[in-house]
Short mmCIF file of C-alpha atoms in Angstrom, two decimals:
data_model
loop_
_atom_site.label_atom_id
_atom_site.label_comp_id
_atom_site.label_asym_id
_atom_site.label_seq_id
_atom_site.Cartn_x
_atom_site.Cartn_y
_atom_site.Cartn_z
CA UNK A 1 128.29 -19.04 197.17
CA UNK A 2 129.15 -18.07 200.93
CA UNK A 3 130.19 -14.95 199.62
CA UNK A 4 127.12 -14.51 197.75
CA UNK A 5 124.82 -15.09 200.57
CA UNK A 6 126.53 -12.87 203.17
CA UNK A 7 126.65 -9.60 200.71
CA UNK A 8 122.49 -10.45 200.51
CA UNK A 9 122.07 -10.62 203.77
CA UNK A 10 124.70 -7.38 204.45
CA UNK A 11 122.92 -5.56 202.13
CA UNK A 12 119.39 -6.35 203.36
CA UNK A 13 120.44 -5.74 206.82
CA UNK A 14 122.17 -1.83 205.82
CA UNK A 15 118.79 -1.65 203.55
CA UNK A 16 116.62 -2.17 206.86
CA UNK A 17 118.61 -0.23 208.77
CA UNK A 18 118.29 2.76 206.38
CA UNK A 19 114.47 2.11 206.47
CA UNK A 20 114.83 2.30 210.05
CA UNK A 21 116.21 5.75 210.22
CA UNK A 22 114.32 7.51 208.33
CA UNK A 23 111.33 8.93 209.24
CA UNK A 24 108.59 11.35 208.48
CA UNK A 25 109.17 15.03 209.49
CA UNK A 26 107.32 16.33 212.48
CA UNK A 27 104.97 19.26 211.80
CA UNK A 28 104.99 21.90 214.62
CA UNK A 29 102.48 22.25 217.21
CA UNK A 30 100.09 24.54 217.66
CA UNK A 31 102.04 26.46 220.79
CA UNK A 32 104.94 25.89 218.36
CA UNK A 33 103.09 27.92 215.41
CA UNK A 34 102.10 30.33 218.02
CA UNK A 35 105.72 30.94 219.18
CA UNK A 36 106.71 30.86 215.74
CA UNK A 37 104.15 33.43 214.65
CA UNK A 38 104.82 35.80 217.41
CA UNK A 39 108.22 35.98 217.29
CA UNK A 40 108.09 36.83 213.28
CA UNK A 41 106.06 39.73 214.37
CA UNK A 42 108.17 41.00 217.31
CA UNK A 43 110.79 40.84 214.98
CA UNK A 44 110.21 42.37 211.45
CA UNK A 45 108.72 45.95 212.72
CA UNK A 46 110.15 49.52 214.18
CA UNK A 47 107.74 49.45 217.42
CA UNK A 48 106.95 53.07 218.28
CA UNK A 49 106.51 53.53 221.82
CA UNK A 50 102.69 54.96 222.40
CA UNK A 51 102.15 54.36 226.00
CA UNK A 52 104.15 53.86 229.36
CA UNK A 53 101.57 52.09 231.69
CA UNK A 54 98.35 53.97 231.16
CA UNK A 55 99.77 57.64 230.09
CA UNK A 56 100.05 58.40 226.57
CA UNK A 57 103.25 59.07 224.71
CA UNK A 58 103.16 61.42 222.07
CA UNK A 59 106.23 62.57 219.84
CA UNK A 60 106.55 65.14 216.80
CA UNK A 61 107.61 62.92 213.69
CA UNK A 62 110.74 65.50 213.20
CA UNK A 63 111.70 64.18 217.04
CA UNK A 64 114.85 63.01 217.05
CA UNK A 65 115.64 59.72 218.65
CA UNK A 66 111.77 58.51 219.01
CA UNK A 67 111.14 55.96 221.66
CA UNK A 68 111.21 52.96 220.41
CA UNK A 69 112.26 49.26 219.62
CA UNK A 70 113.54 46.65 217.00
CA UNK A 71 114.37 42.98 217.57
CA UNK A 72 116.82 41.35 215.19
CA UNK A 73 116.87 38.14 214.72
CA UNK A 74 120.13 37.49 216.27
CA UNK A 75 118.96 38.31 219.53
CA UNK A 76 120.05 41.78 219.63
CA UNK A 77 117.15 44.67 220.59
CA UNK A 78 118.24 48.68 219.54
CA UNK A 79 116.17 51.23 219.40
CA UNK A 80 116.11 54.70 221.31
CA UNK A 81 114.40 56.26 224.69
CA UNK A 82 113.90 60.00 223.34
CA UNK A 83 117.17 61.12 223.73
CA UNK A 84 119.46 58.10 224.28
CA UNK A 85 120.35 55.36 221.67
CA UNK A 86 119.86 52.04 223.60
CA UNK A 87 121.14 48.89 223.34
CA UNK A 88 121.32 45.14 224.53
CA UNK A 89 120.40 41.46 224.00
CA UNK A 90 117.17 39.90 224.29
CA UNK A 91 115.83 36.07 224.55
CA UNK A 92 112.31 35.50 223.89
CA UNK A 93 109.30 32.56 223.78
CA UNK A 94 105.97 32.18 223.07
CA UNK A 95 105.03 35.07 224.98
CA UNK A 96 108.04 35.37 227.18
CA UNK A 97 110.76 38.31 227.27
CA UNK A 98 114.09 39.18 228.44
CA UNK A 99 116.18 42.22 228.09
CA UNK A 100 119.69 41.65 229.20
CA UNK A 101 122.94 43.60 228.50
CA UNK A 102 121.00 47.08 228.15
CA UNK A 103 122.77 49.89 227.50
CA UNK A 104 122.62 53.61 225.85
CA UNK A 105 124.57 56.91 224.40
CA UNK A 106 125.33 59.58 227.43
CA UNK A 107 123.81 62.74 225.21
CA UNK A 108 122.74 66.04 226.97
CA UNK A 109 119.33 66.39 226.32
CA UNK A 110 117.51 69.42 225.39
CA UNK A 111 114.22 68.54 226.38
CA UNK A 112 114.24 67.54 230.21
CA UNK A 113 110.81 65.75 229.98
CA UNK A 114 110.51 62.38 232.23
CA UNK A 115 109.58 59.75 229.03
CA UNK A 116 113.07 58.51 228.91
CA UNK A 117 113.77 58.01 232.23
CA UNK A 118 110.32 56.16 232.96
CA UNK A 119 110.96 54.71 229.27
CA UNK A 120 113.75 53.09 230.55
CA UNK A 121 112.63 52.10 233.93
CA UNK A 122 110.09 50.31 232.82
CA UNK A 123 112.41 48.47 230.14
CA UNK A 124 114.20 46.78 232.94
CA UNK A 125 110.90 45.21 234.39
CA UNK A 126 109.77 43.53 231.02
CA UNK A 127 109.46 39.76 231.74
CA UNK A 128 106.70 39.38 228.73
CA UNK A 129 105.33 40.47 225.42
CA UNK A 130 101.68 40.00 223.14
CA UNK A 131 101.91 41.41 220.20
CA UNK A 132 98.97 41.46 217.60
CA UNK A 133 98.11 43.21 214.17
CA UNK A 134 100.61 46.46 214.89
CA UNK A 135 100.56 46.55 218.80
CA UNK A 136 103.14 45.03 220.88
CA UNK A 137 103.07 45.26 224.81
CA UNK A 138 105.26 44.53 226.87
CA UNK A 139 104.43 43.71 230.34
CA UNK A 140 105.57 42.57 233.88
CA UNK A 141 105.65 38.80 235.19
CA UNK A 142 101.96 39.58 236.72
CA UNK A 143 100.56 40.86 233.64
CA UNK A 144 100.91 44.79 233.70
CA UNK A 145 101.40 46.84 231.07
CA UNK A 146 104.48 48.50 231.36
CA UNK A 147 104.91 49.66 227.54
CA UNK A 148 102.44 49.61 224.61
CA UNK A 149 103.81 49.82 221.01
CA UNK A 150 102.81 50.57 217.34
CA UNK A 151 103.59 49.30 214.24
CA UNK A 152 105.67 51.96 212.37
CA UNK A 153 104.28 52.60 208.89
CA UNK A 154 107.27 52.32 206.68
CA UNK A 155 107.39 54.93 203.85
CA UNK A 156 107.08 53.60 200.10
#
């Protein structure tokens, strides 16, 4: 009868203590949805650089090595300046950006224009992104547009 009466109350108290435990999942914030939404866009596109600060960047489509940008999930960023492959790691928020571990090829380049030198200057000064419908910008920790984006169209 003792017996009896401590497996009840053993069993109602592992029973209560299950109860306990368990609770009912959390849905995400708003400024987590945001986050979340932002970084699925940073992440499943080829960005094609269109703009360093306010001048226009322009490139044939039979260009070679087209400035631009992709963010795996895993934290790596690769992409290419206009000549260079580059390279690196990045970490990123709600709206927040970091490039670290940057690197590229060493190729002679034909075409001595300035876009991937600037192209990669202003890389190393990204502290933040927005990205919306198929622009992304990148910009410095006061708000300045260093680099401006688009969405490349992927062939069907």
């Amino acid at each position: 009868m003792m017996l009896k009466k401590l497996c009840t109350v053993a069993l109602l108290g592992t029973s209560l203590a299950i109860t306990a435990c368990s609770t009912t999942p959390v849905q995400p914030g708003p400024s987590e949805t945001i986050t979340q939404s932002n970084l699925m866009q940073l992440r499943h596109a080829t960005w094609i650089l269109t703009h360093i600060g306010n001048m226009q960047v322009t490139t044939k489509p039979t260009t070679n090595n087209i400035p631009s940008l992709q963010f795996s999930q895993d934290g790596r960023v690769s992409g290419a300046d206009g000549c260079n492959r580059i390279m690196g790691s990045y970490t990123a928020g709600r709206d927040t950006l970091n490039l670290s571990q940057m690197a590229s090829t060493q190729m002679a380049c034909i075409d001595k224009n300035y876009v991937p030198q600037k192209y990669v200057e202003a890389l190393a000064k990204v502290t933040h992104y927005q990205v919306y419908n198929k622009t992304l910008k990148l910009t410095d920790k006061s708000g300045n547009v260093l680099l401006q984006f688009s969405s490349a169209v992927q062939p069907r």
